[in-house]
Amino acid sequence: MSTTASQPVKTVAEFPAAAAEFKDAIRKIVRSHAVNELYGAQVFDEPAISFAPTPYAKWLTCRVAMEEYGHHVRFRELGEQIGIPAAELVPGEKKPLSIFAFPLATWEEFCVIKLLADLAEILQVEDLLQCTFHPLRNLARMTMPEERFHAQFGRDFCVELCRTPEGRAKVQDAINRYFPLLPAFFGASGSRNNATFRRLGIKQRRNEEMRADYLERARVLVEDELKLTLPEIAGTA
Ligand SMILES: [Fe+2]
Ligand SMILES: [Fe+2]
């Protein structure tokens, strides 16, 4: 019996009987989340603890780092339950995503990463909220409030930094250097993987639709709320 969008897989126990195509697709998504959550925590959230300027900021940054490691742990546990080899659930030989190819050096950069990269993550997690594999849907539901907190953390600290001319200039500079990495995070337009995910009811939206939605939400945050400028990105319209 094959699995279609109208036949949800409700438990991990039902997973082995699902269609091979469905199992491959789910494993691909769980693997990428497990790897990326750990990679992000290692290169951004944990190092940021030392940049946090006050005890309160440090405490909140520790909480963000703890939650990002926690996301990795949750996705890794699900990955192990659905038969993904342990070595594939941690960063390995595969080149990390371009959003991680940014050497974090300042507190302002970290605040901008939380503002903009965690917003991108929110869109990805939102797309899994109706997923036909219920264990993954449930995991997305648990993760969502924490990702919202991370994006809010970025927004609140960016607002605070923008109260001084130097802080404002540093936030703008970090946006100019980091934002261009983000549109690619949504994957290629016309992606075949994405078409499969949608056909199987695992994902809801096309990569290009998510990217356009993201660019608009980022524009509202940066231009309308922070009164800063979002750099023009070629080829993302
Ligand atoms: Fe996360
Ligand atoms: Fe996050």
CSV table of C-alpha atoms and ligand atoms in Angstrom, one decimal:
chain,number,residue,atom,x,y,z
A,1,MET,CA,0.0,0.0,0.0
A,2,SER,CA,1.4,3.4,-0.9
A,3,THR,CA,1.1,6.6,1.1
A,4,THR,CA,-0.5,9.6,-0.4
A,5,ALA,CA,-1.2,13.1,0.9
A,6,SER,CA,-4.7,11.9,2.1
A,7,GLN,CA,-3.2,9.1,4.1
A,8,PRO,CA,-1.3,10.5,7.1
A,9,VAL,CA,1.3,8.4,8.8
A,10,LYS,CA,0.3,9.0,12.4
A,11,THR,CA,3.1,7.3,14.4
A,12,VAL,CA,6.7,6.3,14.2
A,13,ALA,CA,5.4,2.6,14.4
A,14,GLU,CA,3.5,3.1,11.1
A,15,PHE,CA,6.5,4.6,9.3
A,16,PRO,CA,8.2,1.3,8.1
A,17,ALA,CA,5.0,0.4,6.2
A,18,ALA,CA,4.9,3.8,4.3
A,19,ALA,CA,5.9,4.1,0.6
A,20,ALA,CA,9.6,4.3,0.0
A,21,GLU,CA,9.3,7.7,-1.7
A,22,PHE,CA,7.5,9.0,1.4
A,23,LYS,CA,10.1,7.6,3.8
A,24,ASP,CA,13.0,9.0,1.7
A,25,ALA,CA,11.4,12.5,1.7
A,26,ILE,CA,10.8,12.5,5.5
A,27,ARG,CA,14.3,11.3,6.2
A,28,LYS,CA,15.7,14.1,4.0
A,29,ILE,CA,13.8,16.7,6.0
A,30,VAL,CA,14.6,15.3,9.4
A,31,ARG,CA,18.2,14.9,8.5
A,32,SER,CA,18.6,18.4,7.3
A,33,HIS,CA,16.9,19.9,10.4
A,34,ALA,CA,19.0,17.7,12.8
A,35,VAL,CA,22.3,18.8,11.1
A,36,ASN,CA,21.4,22.5,10.7
A,37,GLU,CA,20.1,23.0,14.2
A,38,LEU,CA,23.4,21.6,15.6
A,39,TYR,CA,25.5,23.5,13.2
A,40,GLY,CA,23.8,26.8,13.9
A,41,ALA,CA,24.1,26.3,17.7
A,42,GLN,CA,27.8,25.6,17.3
A,43,VAL,CA,28.8,28.5,15.0
A,44,PHE,CA,26.4,31.2,16.2
A,45,ASP,CA,24.5,30.6,19.5
A,46,GLU,CA,27.1,29.2,21.7
A,47,PRO,CA,29.9,31.6,20.6
A,48,ALA,CA,27.4,34.5,21.0
A,49,ILE,CA,27.2,33.9,24.8
A,50,SER,CA,30.7,35.5,25.1
A,51,PHE,CA,29.6,38.5,23.1
A,52,ALA,CA,26.5,39.3,25.1
A,53,PRO,CA,27.1,42.7,26.7
A,54,THR,CA,25.1,42.3,30.0
A,55,PRO,CA,24.2,39.5,32.4
A,56,TYR,CA,20.6,39.7,31.2
A,57,ALA,CA,21.6,39.4,27.6
A,58,LYS,CA,24.0,36.5,28.5
A,59,TRP,CA,21.2,34.7,30.3
A,60,LEU,CA,18.8,35.1,27.3
A,61,THR,CA,21.6,34.0,24.9
A,62,CYS,CA,22.2,30.9,27.0
A,63,ARG,CA,18.5,30.1,26.8
A,64,VAL,CA,18.6,30.5,23.0
A,65,ALA,CA,21.7,28.3,22.7
A,66,MET,CA,20.1,25.7,24.9
A,67,GLU,CA,16.9,25.6,22.8
A,68,GLU,CA,18.8,25.3,19.5
A,69,TYR,CA,20.8,22.4,20.9
A,70,GLY,CA,17.4,21.0,22.1
A,71,HIS,CA,16.0,21.3,18.6
A,72,HIS,CA,18.9,19.2,17.3
A,73,VAL,CA,18.3,16.6,20.0
A,74,ARG,CA,14.6,16.4,19.1
A,75,PHE,CA,15.2,16.0,15.4
A,76,ARG,CA,18.1,13.6,16.0
A,77,GLU,CA,15.8,11.4,18.2
A,78,LEU,CA,13.1,11.3,15.6
A,79,GLY,CA,15.8,10.6,12.9
A,80,GLU,CA,17.1,7.6,14.9
A,81,GLN,CA,13.6,6.3,15.3
A,82,ILE,CA,13.0,6.4,11.5
A,83,GLY,CA,16.2,4.6,10.7
A,84,ILE,CA,18.6,7.5,9.7
A,85,PRO,CA,22.2,6.4,10.6
A,86,ALA,CA,23.6,8.4,13.5
A,87,ALA,CA,26.5,9.8,11.5
A,88,GLU,CA,24.1,11.5,9.1
A,89,LEU,CA,22.3,13.4,11.9
A,90,VAL,CA,25.3,15.5,12.8
A,91,PRO,CA,27.3,17.9,10.7
A,92,GLY,CA,29.8,15.9,8.7
A,93,GLU,CA,31.6,16.0,5.3
A,94,LYS,CA,28.7,17.7,3.5
A,95,LYS,CA,29.3,21.4,3.0
A,96,PRO,CA,27.2,23.5,5.5
A,97,LEU,CA,24.5,25.8,4.2
A,98,SER,CA,25.6,29.2,3.1
A,99,ILE,CA,23.7,30.9,5.9
A,100,PHE,CA,26.3,29.4,8.3
A,101,ALA,CA,29.3,30.6,6.2
A,102,PHE,CA,29.5,33.8,8.2
A,103,PRO,CA,32.3,34.1,10.8
A,104,LEU,CA,30.4,35.5,13.9
A,105,ALA,CA,32.5,38.3,15.5
A,106,THR,CA,30.1,40.7,17.2
A,107,TRP,CA,27.0,41.0,19.3
A,108,GLU,CA,25.3,43.1,16.6
A,109,GLU,CA,25.8,40.4,14.1
A,110,PHE,CA,24.3,37.8,16.4
A,111,CYS,CA,21.2,40.0,17.0
A,112,VAL,CA,20.8,40.4,13.2
A,113,ILE,CA,21.2,36.6,12.7
A,114,LYS,CA,18.4,35.9,15.2
A,115,LEU,CA,16.2,38.6,13.6
A,116,LEU,CA,16.6,37.4,10.1
A,117,ALA,CA,17.7,33.7,10.1
A,118,ASP,CA,15.3,32.6,12.8
A,119,LEU,CA,12.5,34.3,10.8
A,120,ALA,CA,13.6,32.1,7.9
A,121,GLU,CA,13.5,29.1,10.2
A,122,ILE,CA,10.0,30.1,11.3
A,123,LEU,CA,8.7,29.9,7.7
A,124,GLN,CA,10.3,26.5,7.3
A,125,VAL,CA,8.7,25.2,10.5
A,126,GLU,CA,5.4,26.8,9.7
A,127,ASP,CA,5.3,24.8,6.5
A,128,LEU,CA,5.6,21.5,8.4
A,129,LEU,CA,2.7,22.3,10.8
A,130,GLN,CA,0.2,20.4,8.5
A,131,CYS,CA,2.7,17.7,7.6
A,132,THR,CA,1.2,14.2,6.8
A,133,PHE,CA,3.9,12.6,9.0
A,134,HIS,CA,2.4,13.4,12.4
A,135,PRO,CA,5.6,12.9,14.5
A,136,LEU,CA,7.3,15.6,12.3
A,137,ARG,CA,4.2,17.8,12.5
A,138,ASN,CA,4.2,17.5,16.3
A,139,LEU,CA,7.9,18.3,16.5
A,140,ALA,CA,7.3,21.4,14.4
A,141,ARG,CA,4.5,22.4,16.8
A,142,MET,CA,6.8,22.1,19.8
A,143,THR,CA,9.6,23.9,18.1
A,144,MET,CA,7.6,26.9,16.8
A,145,PRO,CA,7.2,28.9,20.0
A,146,GLU,CA,10.9,28.7,20.6
A,147,GLU,CA,11.8,29.8,17.1
A,148,ARG,CA,9.4,32.7,17.6
A,149,PHE,CA,11.2,33.6,20.8
A,150,HIS,CA,14.6,33.6,19.0
A,151,ALA,CA,13.3,35.9,16.3
A,152,GLN,CA,11.7,38.2,19.0
A,153,PHE,CA,15.0,38.2,20.9
A,154,GLY,CA,16.7,39.4,17.7
A,155,ARG,CA,14.1,42.0,17.1
A,156,ASP,CA,14.2,43.3,20.7
A,157,PHE,CA,18.0,43.6,20.8
A,158,CYS,CA,18.1,45.2,17.4
A,159,VAL,CA,15.6,47.8,18.5
A,160,GLU,CA,17.7,48.5,21.6
A,161,LEU,CA,20.9,48.7,19.6
A,162,CYS,CA,19.3,51.1,17.1
A,163,ARG,CA,18.8,53.7,19.9
A,164,THR,CA,22.3,55.0,19.4
A,165,PRO,CA,23.9,56.1,16.1
A,166,GLU,CA,26.8,53.7,16.5
A,167,GLY,CA,24.6,50.8,17.3
A,168,ARG,CA,22.3,51.7,14.4
A,169,ALA,CA,25.3,51.8,12.0
A,170,LYS,CA,26.5,48.4,13.3
A,171,VAL,CA,23.1,46.7,12.9
A,172,GLN,CA,22.8,48.1,9.3
A,173,ASP,CA,26.3,46.9,8.5
A,174,ALA,CA,25.5,43.4,9.8
A,175,ILE,CA,22.3,43.4,7.8
A,176,ASN,CA,24.2,44.4,4.7
A,177,ARG,CA,26.6,41.5,5.1
A,178,TYR,CA,24.3,38.8,6.4
A,179,PHE,CA,21.0,39.3,4.6
A,180,PRO,CA,22.4,38.4,1.1
A,181,LEU,CA,23.0,34.8,2.4
A,182,LEU,CA,19.3,34.2,3.3
A,183,PRO,CA,17.3,34.0,0.0
A,184,ALA,CA,19.2,30.8,-1.0
A,185,PHE,CA,18.1,29.1,2.3
A,186,PHE,CA,14.7,28.5,0.7
A,187,GLY,CA,16.2,26.3,-2.0
A,188,ALA,CA,16.0,26.4,-5.8
A,189,SER,CA,12.9,27.7,-7.6
A,190,GLY,CA,11.1,24.9,-9.4
A,191,SER,CA,12.8,22.3,-7.1
A,192,ARG,CA,11.9,18.7,-7.8
A,193,ASN,CA,12.4,17.7,-4.2
A,194,ASN,CA,9.9,20.4,-3.2
A,195,ALA,CA,7.4,19.2,-5.8
A,196,THR,CA,7.6,15.7,-4.2
A,197,PHE,CA,7.2,17.1,-0.7
A,198,ARG,CA,4.1,18.9,-1.7
A,199,ARG,CA,2.6,15.9,-3.6
A,200,LEU,CA,3.1,13.8,-0.5
A,201,GLY,CA,1.5,16.5,1.8
A,202,ILE,CA,4.7,16.9,3.7
A,203,LYS,CA,5.2,20.5,2.7
A,204,GLN,CA,2.6,23.1,1.7
A,205,ARG,CA,4.4,25.7,-0.3
A,206,ARG,CA,6.9,26.1,-3.2
A,207,ASN,CA,10.4,27.3,-2.4
A,208,GLU,CA,9.8,30.5,-4.5
A,209,GLU,CA,6.5,31.2,-2.6
A,210,MET,CA,8.3,30.9,0.7
A,211,ARG,CA,11.2,33.0,-0.4
A,212,ALA,CA,8.8,35.8,-1.6
A,213,ASP,CA,6.9,35.7,1.7
A,214,TYR,CA,10.1,35.8,3.6
A,215,LEU,CA,11.5,38.8,1.7
A,216,GLU,CA,8.3,40.7,2.4
A,217,ARG,CA,8.3,39.8,6.1
A,218,ALA,CA,12.0,40.7,6.4
A,219,ARG,CA,11.3,44.0,4.6
A,220,VAL,CA,8.5,44.9,7.1
A,221,LEU,CA,10.9,44.1,10.0
A,222,VAL,CA,13.9,46.0,8.7
A,223,GLU,CA,12.4,48.9,6.9
A,224,ASP,CA,9.0,49.5,8.6
A,225,GLU,CA,10.0,48.6,12.2
A,226,LEU,CA,13.7,49.3,12.5
A,227,LYS,CA,13.7,52.0,9.8
A,228,LEU,CA,16.8,50.6,8.3
A,229,THR,CA,17.5,49.5,4.7
A,230,LEU,CA,17.3,46.0,3.3
A,231,PRO,CA,19.9,45.5,0.7
A,232,GLU,CA,18.8,44.8,-2.9
A,233,ILE,CA,19.4,41.1,-3.8
A,234,ALA,CA,19.8,40.2,-7.4
A,235,GLY,CA,17.6,37.4,-8.9
A,236,THR,CA,15.2,36.9,-6.0
A,237,ALA,CA,12.2,38.8,-7.3
B,1,FE,FE,16.1,26.0,16.0
B,2,FE,FE,16.1,29.4,16.5
